């Protein structure tokens, strides 16, 4: 997709690295200003700006977690214990029946 737009893979990687770097720098600078500076509101503002790129990832993770819990509670998912507990008893019963047939 990036090739269709005329953007190379190198530029996408560079943009990602820059975005992560700017985010981390903003969070650290905001924390430092809040901790040691006199203008605490400026530290909160810079930290909030640094937190914004992380926010969609956190929202998506929370949404997926919530949807997974809802799906799990719906009863559509069977545990592996329930499915594996039925199989050995059927195999043993079949084996016993075939063994009894050989004895007679």
Rosetta silent file (secondary structure, phi, psi, omega in degrees, C-alpha in Angstrom):
SEQUENCE: XXXXXXXXXXXXXXXXXXXXXXXXXXXXXXXXXXXXXXXXXXXXXXXXXXXXXXXXXXXXXXXXXXXXXXXXXXXXXXXXXXXXXXXXXXXXXXXXXXXXXXXX
SCORE:     score description
SCORE:     0.000 S_00000001
   1 L     0.000  -37.917 -177.546    0.000    0.000    0.000 S_00000001
   2 L   -69.049  -28.690  177.938    2.807    2.397    0.806 S_00000001
   3 L   -68.799  -31.911  178.475    4.340    1.842   -2.636 S_00000001
   4 L   -65.932  -31.657  179.830    1.096    2.953   -4.283 S_00000001
   5 L   -84.934   -6.769 -179.392    1.336    6.252   -2.441 S_00000001
   6 L    86.346   14.280 -179.992    4.945    6.732   -3.459 S_00000001
   7 L  -106.418  126.261 -179.934    6.228    6.254    0.080 S_00000001
   8 L   -80.313  166.676  179.662    8.991    3.724    0.548 S_00000001
   9 H   -64.296  -34.386  179.538    9.334    1.269    3.393 S_00000001
  10 H   -62.244  -39.777 -179.154   12.330    3.197    4.683 S_00000001
  11 H   -69.901  -35.338  177.689   10.253    6.349    5.101 S_00000001
  12 H   -65.985  -42.667  178.280    7.524    4.485    6.966 S_00000001
  13 H   -64.372  -42.174  178.604   10.113    3.009    9.357 S_00000001
  14 H   -62.879  -42.643  178.424   11.722    6.423    9.828 S_00000001
  15 H   -62.385  -40.763  179.591    8.337    8.005   10.549 S_00000001
  16 H   -64.159  -43.743  179.471    7.559    5.293   13.117 S_00000001
  17 H   -64.133  -41.799  178.847   10.889    5.767   14.867 S_00000001
  18 H   -65.544  -40.740  179.521   10.437    9.539   14.946 S_00000001
  19 H   -63.064  -43.797  178.482    6.890    9.242   16.284 S_00000001
  20 H   -65.628  -40.963 -179.939    7.987    6.930   19.106 S_00000001
  21 H   -64.257  -45.951 -179.577   10.966    9.166   19.907 S_00000001
  22 H   -63.896  -39.210  178.398    8.891   12.342   20.034 S_00000001
  23 H   -62.060  -48.520 -179.299    6.299   10.603   22.213 S_00000001
  24 H   -64.690  -40.328  178.927    8.881    9.381   24.704 S_00000001
  25 H   -63.778  -43.146  179.522   10.659   12.747   24.815 S_00000001
  26 H   -63.248  -40.389  179.112    7.371   14.578   25.421 S_00000001
  27 H   -66.336  -41.863 -179.305    6.446   12.211   28.240 S_00000001
  28 H   -69.336  -43.955  179.466    9.852   12.504   29.913 S_00000001
  29 H   -64.479  -41.864  178.016   10.036   16.302   29.536 S_00000001
  30 H   -62.398  -42.125  177.763    6.466   16.662   30.823 S_00000001
  31 H   -62.757  -43.322 -178.662    7.247   14.469   33.818 S_00000001
  32 H   -63.249  -42.721 -179.573   10.430   16.446   34.541 S_00000001
  33 H   -66.947  -39.743  178.051    8.630   19.803   34.370 S_00000001
  34 H   -65.837  -37.727 -175.260    5.849   18.550   36.637 S_00000001
  35 H   -75.455  -45.153 -171.249    8.317   17.102   39.111 S_00000001
  36 H  -116.097  -10.321 -176.306   10.906   19.877   39.330 S_00000001
  37 L   -90.913  170.986  178.714    9.449   22.927   37.596 S_00000001
  38 L   -91.068  -25.448 -179.695    7.305   25.746   38.880 S_00000001
  39 L   -96.781   83.524 -176.558    4.805   25.622   36.011 S_00000001
  40 H   -67.069  -31.756 -179.985    3.152   22.305   36.695 S_00000001
  41 H   -62.903  -33.607  178.096    0.347   22.977   34.199 S_00000001
  42 H   -67.686  -38.217  176.329    2.941   23.100   31.401 S_00000001
  43 H   -64.003  -41.385  177.123    4.243   19.699   32.460 S_00000001
  44 H   -64.384  -39.962 -179.692    0.730   18.271   32.389 S_00000001
  45 H   -65.167  -44.927  179.648    0.146   19.770   28.938 S_00000001
  46 H   -66.956  -38.964  177.145    3.360   18.349   27.484 S_00000001
  47 H   -64.219  -39.519  178.239    2.664   14.944   29.044 S_00000001
  48 H   -63.998  -41.848  177.441   -0.839   14.970   27.564 S_00000001
  49 H   -63.326  -39.284  177.501    0.562   15.799   24.123 S_00000001
  50 H   -70.364  -26.155 -179.015    3.029   12.930   24.484 S_00000001
  51 H   -80.439  -22.955 -175.470    0.241   10.607   25.600 S_00000001
  52 H   -58.068  -42.900  178.918   -2.004   11.303   22.577 S_00000001
  53 H   -66.358  -22.537 -179.644   -0.222    8.958   20.096 S_00000001
  54 H   -83.944  -23.043 -173.943   -0.486    6.087   22.598 S_00000001
  55 H   -58.007  -46.815  179.588   -4.188    6.657   23.275 S_00000001
  56 H   -61.978  -34.634  178.574   -5.634    4.890   20.167 S_00000001
  57 H   -66.666  -41.856  178.907   -3.541    1.792   20.873 S_00000001
  58 H   -67.040  -39.314  178.384   -4.779    1.675   24.463 S_00000001
  59 H   -65.172  -43.854  179.781   -8.399    2.163   23.374 S_00000001
  60 H   -63.888  -41.914  178.143   -8.107   -0.602   20.757 S_00000001
  61 H   -63.612  -42.168  178.429   -6.539   -2.982   23.290 S_00000001
  62 H   -65.055  -40.776  179.614   -9.239   -2.273   25.855 S_00000001
  63 H   -64.855  -43.845  178.188  -11.977   -2.747   23.258 S_00000001
  64 H   -64.683  -38.820  177.754  -10.537   -6.072   22.077 S_00000001
  65 H   -63.713  -44.528  179.993  -10.192   -7.269   25.656 S_00000001
  66 H   -64.931  -42.839  178.182  -13.797   -6.342   26.443 S_00000001
  67 H   -64.624  -38.458  176.934  -15.092   -7.993   23.269 S_00000001
  68 H   -62.631  -42.127  177.889  -13.113  -11.133   24.076 S_00000001
  69 H   -63.986  -41.910  179.109  -14.627  -11.310   27.550 S_00000001
  70 H   -63.548  -41.107  178.728  -18.119  -10.852   26.138 S_00000001
  71 H   -66.818  -39.521 -179.852  -17.531  -13.603   23.577 S_00000001
  72 H   -66.583  -40.089 -179.888  -16.086  -15.921   26.216 S_00000001
  73 H   -72.215  -19.741 -177.085  -19.064  -15.330   28.543 S_00000001
  74 L   -69.100  -17.305  177.829  -21.549  -15.980   25.730 S_00000001
  75 L    89.960    5.122  179.399  -20.835  -19.709   25.961 S_00000001
  76 L   -78.844  -16.339 -178.552  -19.797  -20.149   22.340 S_00000001
  77 L   -98.904  125.333  176.372  -16.280  -21.095   23.394 S_00000001
  78 L   -98.164  140.577  177.623  -15.773  -24.620   24.719 S_00000001
  79 L   -75.327  155.837 -179.529  -12.898  -25.315   27.005 S_00000001
  80 H   -70.313  -25.216  178.986  -10.392  -27.924   25.957 S_00000001
  81 H   -66.343  -41.530 -178.129  -11.034  -29.870   29.176 S_00000001
  82 H   -67.837  -40.349 -178.881  -14.673  -30.460   28.298 S_00000001
  83 H   -74.665  -34.239 -179.183  -13.917  -31.619   24.771 S_00000001
  84 H   -79.245  -22.880  179.843  -10.979  -33.815   25.772 S_00000001
  85 H   -71.532  -29.793 -178.694  -12.874  -35.429   28.665 S_00000001
  86 H   -76.090  -35.857 -174.231  -15.472  -36.865   26.280 S_00000001
  87 H   -65.841  -47.732 -178.806  -13.019  -38.417   23.848 S_00000001
  88 H   -63.227  -37.343  179.878  -11.130  -40.827   26.184 S_00000001
  89 H   -65.726  -38.679  177.535  -14.333  -42.247   27.645 S_00000001
  90 H   -65.098  -41.152 -179.529  -15.671  -42.945   24.151 S_00000001
  91 H   -65.327  -42.993 -179.987  -12.406  -44.608   23.136 S_00000001
  92 H   -66.445  -42.544  178.240  -12.332  -46.730   26.291 S_00000001
  93 H   -61.420  -43.486  178.217  -15.972  -47.734   25.868 S_00000001
  94 H   -62.594  -39.860 -179.518  -15.351  -48.721   22.254 S_00000001
  95 H   -66.139  -42.465  178.906  -12.297  -50.730   23.280 S_00000001
  96 H   -64.121  -40.733  179.389  -14.230  -52.553   26.034 S_00000001
  97 H   -65.443  -41.974  179.321  -17.055  -53.411   23.668 S_00000001
  98 H   -68.746  -33.325  178.613  -14.673  -54.761   21.049 S_00000001
  99 H   -68.943  -40.560  177.208  -12.792  -56.754   23.734 S_00000001
 100 H   -64.931  -34.088  178.121  -16.042  -58.273   25.026 S_00000001
 101 H   -67.205  -31.231  178.568  -16.920  -59.231   21.449 S_00000001
 102 H   -74.347  -31.589 -178.898  -13.618  -61.105   21.145 S_00000001
 103 H   -69.764  -34.621 -176.199  -14.196  -63.032   24.393 S_00000001
 104 L   -85.748    0.000    0.000  -17.535  -64.468   23.322 S_00000001
